[in-house]
Short mmCIF file of C-alpha atoms in Angstrom, two decimals:
data_model
loop_
_atom_site.label_atom_id
_atom_site.label_comp_id
_atom_site.label_asym_id
_atom_site.label_seq_id
_atom_site.Cartn_x
_atom_site.Cartn_y
_atom_site.Cartn_z
CA UNK A 1 0.00 0.00 0.00
CA UNK A 2 1.33 3.42 -0.96
CA UNK A 3 1.55 5.96 1.85
CA UNK A 4 3.61 9.13 2.20
CA UNK A 5 5.42 10.69 5.16
CA UNK A 6 2.75 13.37 5.56
CA UNK A 7 0.05 10.75 6.03
CA UNK A 8 2.18 8.78 8.49
CA UNK A 9 2.68 11.99 10.47
CA UNK A 10 -1.03 12.85 10.31
CA UNK A 11 -1.90 9.44 11.72
CA UNK A 12 0.67 9.88 14.54
CA UNK A 13 2.47 6.72 13.45
CA UNK A 14 5.90 8.27 13.96
CA UNK A 15 5.88 11.46 15.97
CA UNK A 16 8.73 13.73 17.01
CA UNK A 17 7.32 13.43 20.51
CA UNK A 18 7.85 9.68 20.76
CA UNK A 19 5.54 9.09 23.71
CA UNK A 20 2.57 10.17 21.62
CA UNK A 21 3.28 7.97 18.60
CA UNK A 22 1.52 4.76 17.71
CA UNK A 23 4.90 3.20 16.93
CA UNK A 24 6.25 3.94 20.38
CA UNK A 25 3.19 2.46 22.05
CA UNK A 26 3.44 -0.75 20.03
CA UNK A 27 7.22 -1.10 20.27
CA UNK A 28 7.62 -3.98 22.73
CA UNK A 29 10.78 -5.36 21.15
CA UNK A 30 13.51 -6.68 23.44
CA UNK A 31 16.45 -5.23 21.50
CA UNK A 32 17.41 -1.92 19.94
CA UNK A 33 17.93 -3.57 16.56
CA UNK A 34 14.49 -5.13 16.87
CA UNK A 35 12.98 -1.68 17.37
CA UNK A 36 14.88 -0.39 14.34
CA UNK A 37 13.54 -3.27 12.25
CA UNK A 38 10.04 -2.66 13.61
CA UNK A 39 10.26 0.93 12.41
CA UNK A 40 11.13 -0.41 8.95
CA UNK A 41 8.19 -2.83 9.14
CA UNK A 42 5.83 0.00 10.07
CA UNK A 43 7.11 2.24 7.30
CA UNK A 44 6.52 -0.36 4.62
CA UNK A 45 2.91 -1.42 4.12
CA UNK A 46 2.37 -4.62 2.13
CA UNK A 47 0.83 -4.73 -1.32
CA UNK A 48 -0.59 -8.26 -1.31
CA UNK A 49 -2.98 -10.15 0.92
CA UNK A 50 -0.62 -13.14 1.11
CA UNK A 51 2.18 -11.01 2.58
CA UNK A 52 -0.17 -9.61 5.22
CA UNK A 53 -1.65 -12.97 6.19
CA UNK A 54 1.86 -14.43 6.44
CA UNK A 55 2.84 -11.84 9.04
CA UNK A 56 -0.47 -12.29 10.89
CA UNK A 57 0.17 -16.02 11.16
CA UNK A 58 3.75 -15.38 12.29
CA UNK A 59 2.55 -13.15 15.12
CA UNK A 60 -0.10 -15.66 16.14
CA UNK A 61 2.51 -18.41 16.27
CA UNK A 62 4.87 -16.28 18.38
CA UNK A 63 2.05 -15.54 20.83
CA UNK A 64 1.41 -19.28 21.06
CA UNK A 65 5.10 -19.91 21.81
CA UNK A 66 5.67 -16.96 24.13
CA UNK A 67 5.93 -19.02 27.31
CA UNK A 68 8.89 -20.95 25.88
CA UNK A 69 10.55 -17.97 24.17
CA UNK A 70 14.36 -18.02 24.60
CA UNK A 71 15.64 -15.80 27.39
CA UNK A 72 19.29 -16.11 26.40
CA UNK A 73 19.22 -13.25 23.90
CA UNK A 74 18.85 -9.75 25.35
CA UNK A 75 19.74 -6.30 24.15
CA UNK A 76 22.90 -6.49 26.24
CA UNK A 77 23.82 -9.81 24.63
CA UNK A 78 23.55 -8.35 21.14
CA UNK A 79 25.61 -5.29 22.11
CA UNK A 80 28.42 -7.41 23.57
CA UNK A 81 28.45 -9.67 20.51
CA UNK A 82 28.88 -6.67 18.19
CA UNK A 83 31.54 -5.00 20.35
CA UNK A 84 33.57 -8.22 20.61
CA UNK A 85 34.70 -7.84 17.02
CA UNK A 86 35.78 -4.22 17.46
CA UNK A 87 37.71 -4.65 20.72
CA UNK A 88 41.52 -4.53 20.33
CA UNK A 89 42.84 -7.66 22.05
CA UNK A 90 45.86 -9.93 21.82
CA UNK A 91 45.61 -12.88 19.46
CA UNK A 92 43.43 -15.62 20.95
CA UNK A 93 45.02 -19.09 20.69
CA UNK A 94 43.08 -21.47 18.43
CA UNK A 95 43.55 -24.78 20.30
CA UNK A 96 44.97 -23.77 23.67
CA UNK A 97 46.33 -26.36 26.06
CA UNK A 98 45.96 -25.91 29.79
CA UNK A 99 49.41 -24.29 29.89
CA UNK A 100 48.66 -21.97 26.94
CA UNK A 101 45.41 -20.95 28.55
CA UNK A 102 47.17 -20.18 31.82
CA UNK A 103 49.84 -18.18 29.99
CA UNK A 104 47.26 -16.14 28.07
CA UNK A 105 45.43 -15.35 31.31
CA UNK A 106 48.66 -14.45 33.08
CA UNK A 107 50.26 -12.38 30.33
CA UNK A 108 47.09 -10.80 28.90
CA UNK A 109 44.88 -10.48 31.96
CA UNK A 110 42.57 -7.67 30.73
CA UNK A 111 42.23 -9.30 27.31
CA UNK A 112 41.46 -12.66 28.90
CA UNK A 113 38.73 -11.07 31.02
CA UNK A 114 37.21 -9.36 27.96
CA UNK A 115 37.36 -12.54 25.87
CA UNK A 116 35.74 -14.77 28.49
CA UNK A 117 33.08 -12.15 29.17
CA UNK A 118 32.34 -11.75 25.45
CA UNK A 119 32.33 -15.45 24.65
CA UNK A 120 29.75 -16.00 27.38
CA UNK A 121 27.39 -13.66 25.54
CA UNK A 122 28.26 -15.24 22.20
CA UNK A 123 27.47 -18.63 23.72
CA UNK A 124 24.09 -17.33 24.93
CA UNK A 125 23.43 -15.79 21.53
CA UNK A 126 23.97 -19.09 19.70
CA UNK A 127 22.10 -20.99 22.41
CA UNK A 128 19.12 -18.68 21.98
CA UNK A 129 18.99 -19.42 18.26
CA UNK A 130 19.12 -23.14 18.88
CA UNK A 131 16.20 -22.80 21.30
CA UNK A 132 14.31 -20.81 18.66
CA UNK A 133 14.87 -23.45 16.00
CA UNK A 134 13.73 -26.18 18.36
CA UNK A 135 10.72 -24.10 19.37
CA UNK A 136 9.35 -24.01 15.84
CA UNK A 137 10.60 -27.42 14.67
CA UNK A 138 7.25 -29.16 15.14
CA UNK A 139 5.12 -26.34 13.74
CA UNK A 140 3.85 -25.42 10.30
CA UNK A 141 5.74 -22.17 9.95
CA UNK A 142 4.59 -19.25 7.72
CA UNK A 143 6.80 -18.67 4.67
CA UNK A 144 8.42 -15.42 5.84
CA UNK A 145 9.38 -16.80 9.25
CA UNK A 146 10.47 -20.08 7.69
CA UNK A 147 12.88 -18.24 5.41
CA UNK A 148 14.51 -16.48 8.37
CA UNK A 149 14.73 -19.68 10.43
CA UNK A 150 16.26 -21.56 7.50
CA UNK A 151 18.93 -18.86 7.16
CA UNK A 152 19.68 -19.11 10.87
CA UNK A 153 19.94 -22.90 10.73
CA UNK A 154 22.38 -22.77 7.81
CA UNK A 155 24.60 -20.29 9.63
CA UNK A 156 24.81 -22.01 13.03
CA UNK A 157 25.02 -25.57 11.70
CA UNK A 158 28.73 -25.73 12.55
CA UNK A 159 30.79 -28.43 14.21
CA UNK A 160 32.28 -25.78 16.49
CA UNK A 161 28.84 -25.13 18.02
CA UNK A 162 28.32 -28.71 19.19
CA UNK A 163 29.73 -27.48 22.46
CA UNK A 164 26.80 -25.08 22.76
CA UNK A 165 24.33 -27.92 22.25
CA UNK A 166 26.04 -30.08 24.86
CA UNK A 167 26.12 -27.50 27.64
CA UNK A 168 23.43 -25.39 29.23
CA UNK A 169 25.64 -22.37 29.87
CA UNK A 170 29.09 -21.06 29.16
CA UNK A 171 29.96 -21.38 32.86
CA UNK A 172 30.20 -25.15 32.36
CA UNK A 173 33.12 -24.73 29.94
CA UNK A 174 36.78 -24.74 30.89
CA UNK A 175 38.86 -21.66 30.18
CA UNK A 176 40.56 -23.52 27.34
CA UNK A 177 37.18 -24.34 25.77
CA UNK A 178 36.12 -20.73 26.10
CA UNK A 179 39.25 -19.49 24.33
CA UNK A 180 38.85 -22.06 21.55
CA UNK A 181 35.22 -21.02 20.98
CA UNK A 182 36.18 -17.35 21.14
CA UNK A 183 38.93 -17.88 18.56
CA UNK A 184 36.53 -19.48 16.09
CA UNK A 185 33.87 -16.78 16.53
CA UNK A 186 36.25 -13.82 16.32
CA UNK A 187 38.44 -15.00 13.44
CA UNK A 188 36.26 -17.44 11.52
CA UNK A 189 32.67 -16.44 12.14
CA UNK A 190 32.55 -12.64 12.24
CA UNK A 191 30.40 -12.01 9.17
CA UNK A 192 28.07 -14.89 10.00
CA UNK A 193 27.69 -13.63 13.57
CA UNK A 194 26.75 -10.16 12.34
CA UNK A 195 24.30 -11.76 9.88
CA UNK A 196 22.69 -13.45 12.88
CA UNK A 197 22.33 -10.04 14.55
CA UNK A 198 20.34 -8.84 11.53
CA UNK A 199 18.22 -12.01 11.44
CA UNK A 200 17.42 -11.74 15.13
CA UNK A 201 16.31 -8.14 14.61
CA UNK A 202 13.70 -9.42 12.16
CA UNK A 203 12.45 -12.00 14.64
CA UNK A 204 12.51 -9.53 17.52
CA UNK A 205 10.46 -7.04 15.49
CA UNK A 206 7.78 -9.69 14.99
CA UNK A 207 8.06 -10.60 18.66
CA UNK A 208 7.44 -6.96 19.63
CA UNK A 209 4.42 -6.81 17.34
CA UNK A 210 3.07 -10.05 18.78
CA UNK A 211 3.49 -8.86 22.37
CA UNK A 212 1.67 -5.62 21.51
CA UNK A 213 -1.21 -7.61 20.01
CA UNK A 214 -1.44 -9.59 23.23
CA UNK A 215 -0.93 -6.68 25.65
CA UNK A 216 -3.49 -4.38 24.03
CA UNK A 217 -5.93 -7.13 23.05
CA UNK A 218 -5.78 -6.24 19.37
CA UNK A 219 -7.57 -8.29 16.70
CA UNK A 220 -6.31 -9.40 13.33
CA UNK A 221 -8.46 -7.93 10.55
CA UNK A 222 -9.92 -10.10 7.83
CA UNK A 223 -9.06 -9.12 4.28
CA UNK A 224 -11.93 -9.86 1.93
CA UNK A 225 -11.77 -10.38 -1.81
CA UNK A 226 -13.84 -7.67 -3.46
CA UNK A 227 -13.47 -5.59 -6.60
CA UNK A 228 -14.84 -2.58 -4.74
CA UNK A 229 -13.28 -1.07 -1.59
CA UNK A 230 -14.81 -2.00 1.77
CA UNK A 231 -14.18 -1.10 5.40
CA UNK A 232 -16.35 -2.67 8.10
CA UNK A 233 -15.41 -2.31 11.76
CA UNK A 234 -17.08 -2.89 15.09
CA UNK A 235 -15.73 -1.36 18.27
CA UNK A 236 -12.94 0.62 16.56
CA UNK A 237 -10.95 3.05 18.72
CA UNK A 238 -7.66 4.94 18.74
CA UNK A 239 -4.70 3.43 20.57
CA UNK A 240 -3.48 6.74 21.96
CA UNK A 241 -6.77 7.71 23.61
CA UNK A 242 -6.75 6.75 27.30
CA UNK A 243 -10.50 6.20 27.66
CA UNK A 244 -11.66 5.68 24.07
CA UNK A 245 -15.22 5.52 22.83
CA UNK A 246 -15.55 2.85 20.16
CA UNK A 247 -17.02 3.36 16.69
CA UNK A 248 -18.74 1.14 14.17
CA UNK A 249 -17.79 2.03 10.60
CA UNK A 250 -19.17 0.83 7.28
CA UNK A 251 -17.93 2.17 3.96
CA UNK A 252 -18.44 0.45 0.62
CA UNK A 253 -19.27 1.26 -3.00
CA UNK A 254 -22.88 2.02 -2.11
CA UNK A 255 -21.84 4.68 0.41
CA UNK A 256 -18.18 5.38 -0.20
CA UNK A 257 -18.13 8.96 1.11
CA UNK A 258 -18.55 9.81 4.80
CA UNK A 259 -19.44 13.47 5.43
CA UNK A 260 -18.60 14.18 9.06
CA UNK A 261 -19.67 17.22 11.07
CA UNK A 262 -19.56 18.30 14.70
CA UNK A 263 -18.22 21.01 16.96
CA UNK A 264 -14.59 21.57 17.90
CA UNK A 265 -13.34 18.87 20.30
CA UNK A 266 -16.36 16.68 19.50
CA UNK A 267 -14.13 13.90 18.16
CA UNK A 268 -13.97 14.30 14.38
CA UNK A 269 -10.18 14.30 14.04
CA UNK A 270 -9.76 11.38 16.43
CA UNK A 271 -12.30 9.37 14.47
CA UNK A 272 -10.54 10.03 11.16
CA UNK A 273 -7.16 9.11 12.63
CA UNK A 274 -8.64 5.96 14.19
CA UNK A 275 -9.86 4.68 10.83
CA UNK A 276 -6.64 5.63 9.05
CA UNK A 277 -4.36 4.10 11.69
CA UNK A 278 -6.35 0.85 11.74
CA UNK A 279 -6.26 0.51 7.96
CA UNK A 280 -2.52 1.18 7.94
CA UNK A 281 -1.78 -1.26 10.77
CA UNK A 282 -3.83 -3.88 8.96
CA UNK A 283 -1.62 -3.48 5.89
CA UNK A 284 1.60 -4.14 7.86
CA UNK A 285 0.16 -7.37 9.26
CA UNK A 286 -0.51 -5.89 12.69
CA UNK A 287 -3.55 -6.36 14.88
CA UNK A 288 -5.95 -3.42 15.12
CA UNK A 289 -7.76 -1.78 18.05
CA UNK A 290 -11.29 -3.03 17.40
CA UNK A 291 -13.62 -5.89 18.21
CA UNK A 292 -13.57 -6.94 14.57
CA UNK A 293 -12.57 -5.53 11.21
CA UNK A 294 -13.08 -6.53 7.60
CA UNK A 295 -11.57 -4.66 4.70
CA UNK A 296 -10.30 -4.97 1.18
CA UNK A 297 -6.69 -4.47 0.25
CA UNK A 298 -6.03 -0.80 -0.52
CA UNK A 299 -3.51 0.46 -3.04
CA UNK A 300 -2.95 3.67 -1.16
CA UNK A 301 -3.79 5.80 1.88
CA UNK A 302 -3.63 9.58 1.73
CA UNK A 303 -4.55 12.19 4.33
CA UNK A 304 -5.13 15.92 4.41
CA UNK A 305 -5.18 16.70 8.13
CA UNK A 306 -2.28 18.84 9.38
CA UNK A 307 -1.53 21.19 6.52
CA UNK A 308 0.83 24.10 7.24
CA UNK A 309 2.15 27.15 5.44
CA UNK A 310 5.72 27.40 4.17
CA UNK A 311 7.33 30.72 5.01
CA UNK A 312 10.61 30.01 3.24
CA UNK A 313 8.82 29.32 -0.05
CA UNK A 314 6.27 32.06 0.48
CA UNK A 315 3.41 29.55 0.32
CA UNK A 316 0.23 30.29 2.24
CA UNK A 317 -1.79 27.80 4.23
CA UNK A 318 -4.57 27.90 1.62
CA UNK A 319 -2.11 27.37 -1.23
CA UNK A 320 -0.76 24.23 0.45
CA UNK A 321 -4.31 22.99 1.08
CA UNK A 322 -5.05 23.36 -2.62
CA UNK A 323 -1.77 21.69 -3.55
CA UNK A 324 -2.52 18.71 -1.29
CA UNK A 325 -6.00 18.33 -2.82
CA UNK A 326 -4.50 18.56 -6.28
CA UNK A 327 -2.05 15.76 -5.48
CA UNK A 328 -4.90 13.72 -4.07
CA UNK A 329 -6.89 14.02 -7.29
CA UNK A 330 -3.81 13.05 -9.30
CA UNK A 331 -3.41 9.92 -7.17
CA UNK A 332 -7.07 9.02 -7.54
CA UNK A 333 -6.84 9.17 -11.31
CA UNK A 334 -4.91 5.89 -11.38
CA UNK A 335 -8.12 3.90 -10.97
CA UNK A 336 -6.85 2.04 -7.90
CA UNK A 337 -8.38 1.65 -4.45
CA UNK A 338 -7.52 4.54 -2.15
CA UNK A 339 -8.62 5.59 1.31
CA UNK A 340 -8.71 9.39 1.45
CA UNK A 341 -8.91 11.19 4.81
CA UNK A 342 -9.62 14.93 4.89
CA UNK A 343 -10.02 16.93 8.10
CA UNK A 344 -11.50 20.39 7.74
CA UNK A 345 -11.14 21.42 4.11
CA UNK A 346 -9.95 24.94 3.28
CA UNK A 347 -9.41 26.41 6.73
CA UNK A 348 -7.06 28.92 5.13
CA UNK A 349 -9.69 31.13 3.48
CA UNK A 350 -12.91 32.98 4.38
CA UNK A 351 -16.13 31.07 5.08
CA UNK A 352 -17.91 31.86 1.82
CA UNK A 353 -14.89 30.97 -0.26
CA UNK A 354 -14.33 27.81 1.78
CA UNK A 355 -17.95 26.72 1.25
CA UNK A 356 -17.72 27.15 -2.51
CA UNK A 357 -14.33 25.42 -2.73
CA UNK A 358 -15.42 22.58 -0.45
CA UNK A 359 -18.64 21.93 -2.37
CA UNK A 360 -16.74 21.86 -5.66
CA UNK A 361 -14.14 19.41 -4.36
CA UNK A 362 -16.66 17.13 -2.64
CA UNK A 363 -18.96 16.95 -5.66
CA UNK A 364 -15.97 16.06 -7.80
CA UNK A 365 -14.77 13.36 -5.43
CA UNK A 366 -18.26 11.86 -5.24
CA UNK A 367 -17.86 10.84 -8.88
CA UNK A 368 -15.05 8.48 -7.90
CA UNK A 369 -16.57 5.17 -6.79
CA UNK A 370 -13.49 2.96 -6.59
CA UNK A 371 -12.09 4.67 -3.46
CA UNK A 372 -13.36 5.51 0.02
CA UNK A 373 -13.49 9.01 1.55
CA UNK A 374 -13.91 10.42 5.03
CA UNK A 375 -14.19 14.21 5.18
CA UNK A 376 -14.89 16.37 8.21
CA UNK A 377 -16.01 19.99 8.09
CA UNK A 378 -17.46 22.81 10.16
CA UNK A 379 -19.34 23.98 7.11
CA UNK A 380 -22.56 22.10 7.79
CA UNK A 381 -24.42 24.44 5.42
CA UNK A 382 -23.01 22.68 2.35
CA UNK A 383 -24.47 19.37 3.48
CA UNK A 384 -27.98 20.13 2.25
CA UNK A 385 -26.84 20.49 -1.34
CA UNK A 386 -25.01 17.16 -1.17
CA UNK A 387 -28.01 15.08 -0.15
CA UNK A 388 -28.92 14.50 -3.79
CA UNK A 389 -25.94 12.15 -4.12
CA UNK A 390 -26.76 8.55 -3.24
CA UNK A 391 -23.25 7.49 -2.27
CA UNK A 392 -22.71 9.97 0.58
CA UNK A 393 -23.35 9.13 4.23
CA UNK A 394 -23.89 11.92 6.77
CA UNK A 395 -22.62 11.41 10.31
CA UNK A 396 -21.98 13.79 13.18
CA UNK A 397 -20.71 13.96 16.73
CA UNK A 398 -23.25 15.39 19.14
CA UNK A 399 -22.39 18.04 21.72
CA UNK A 400 -24.60 19.04 24.65
CA UNK A 401 -24.48 22.19 26.77
CA UNK A 402 -25.45 21.75 30.41
CA UNK A 403 -25.10 24.73 32.74
CA UNK A 404 -22.75 26.41 30.27
CA UNK A 405 -20.56 23.29 30.30
CA UNK A 406 -19.82 21.29 27.16
CA UNK A 407 -20.64 17.61 27.23
CA UNK A 408 -19.15 15.36 24.52
CA UNK A 409 -20.53 11.87 24.00
CA UNK A 410 -18.09 11.00 21.20
CA UNK A 411 -20.76 8.79 19.68
CA UNK A 412 -21.41 8.86 15.95
CA UNK A 413 -24.95 9.74 14.94
CA UNK A 414 -26.76 9.90 11.63
CA UNK A 415 -27.28 13.35 10.15
CA UNK A 416 -25.55 16.74 10.07
CA UNK A 417 -24.53 18.78 13.10
CA UNK A 418 -25.25 22.50 13.25
CA UNK A 419 -23.51 23.11 16.57
CA UNK A 420 -21.78 26.46 16.86
CA UNK A 421 -19.93 26.48 20.16
CA UNK A 422 -16.90 28.67 19.50
CA UNK A 423 -18.20 31.64 21.47
CA UNK A 424 -19.24 29.40 24.36
CA UNK A 425 -15.73 27.96 24.57
CA UNK A 426 -14.27 31.47 24.41
CA UNK A 427 -16.54 32.49 27.28
CA UNK A 428 -15.95 29.33 29.31
CA UNK A 429 -12.19 29.82 29.19
CA UNK A 430 -12.57 33.36 30.57
CA UNK A 431 -11.40 35.14 27.45
CA UNK A 432 -14.57 37.22 27.15
CA UNK A 433 -14.26 38.43 30.76
CA UNK A 434 -10.59 39.27 30.25
CA UNK A 435 -11.37 41.34 27.18
CA UNK A 436 -14.17 43.19 28.93
CA UNK A 437 -11.82 44.17 31.74
CA UNK A 438 -9.21 45.67 29.42
#
């Protein structure tokens, strides 16, 4: 699925403030390299159903095997393994006798300490891989995971690692055995060891995804075969909302355009981001925050949410809004399935101009039936003229005022909102009183 950096930012997938990003919340990897690989996974949405299902099955299998997951490989283990090859040390003897081992320890004390410390972590690293291979040996393994496991097996299938199979920990080895193993790893296995670091990052990224699915009780969406785009969800919510209100969403060819209205803070932007984030997570093989979700494979996801001006180029906010819409229309002309998310069209111009521009754009987009659209607006007045189109669905978020206090239900309702609460918010925050006292 095609997606650009602007859309990823709009959906809060990767945020500069890491604690508010979806990625950061779902990153439960055990190693730094695993987190780096997870970021790559999340930045690359799949284009085929088979690729997505393969990752889903991999995560399900990891969840099933979690209780027996190898504990030998930690972030510290990986760091020591990598640093072992960069550390300047005296030549390690290849087949040391007891006397040679004693001499190396006596004459190269600091080096001996570093080697024995490092080889312990290397031992654990290889041991962890052997546990992993044994863990999945009796299972029908998805193709992607099978490829990684096969690569691991080919690399560690060495006579020199029989010693790892025959002992539970490196502490059981003599100093001579430790030096012999260290010699082989440092001088004869460097590139293969670093390849294993990369392969474990792939597995750890899937492990982190699987643990997030389990921790947050996410569900794996079902991808349906359909020539026309479909999104059906029950109990959908946004991961970053502490006490979310769930939504049911249905978009298809019959009603492929959702026209969303409601007052400020009523929940429009959160709803749009919830749908977009779920669709994106589905396309990377991840579970989604919902009770259930069905959807077709999308060719692209594009948002128009946080548009800004560009002072250095002399571009106004409105100009950039128009440019983003223009790019959207260009994308839609390819005839593929797109999900288009638009939050508050044309905020950068006056109300009358915004109404005319919005109506023109919406009526044009309504002609496109092979993509799905969610558009929010304050301009409820334009809704009446759009009711003649059969493929538009009108929803709104209701706001109540009780004793001059705003009450938000965050529940979607059928129809068009005509709430105008800006002045009430201005008054509630004391701005009106402050101005009167000037």
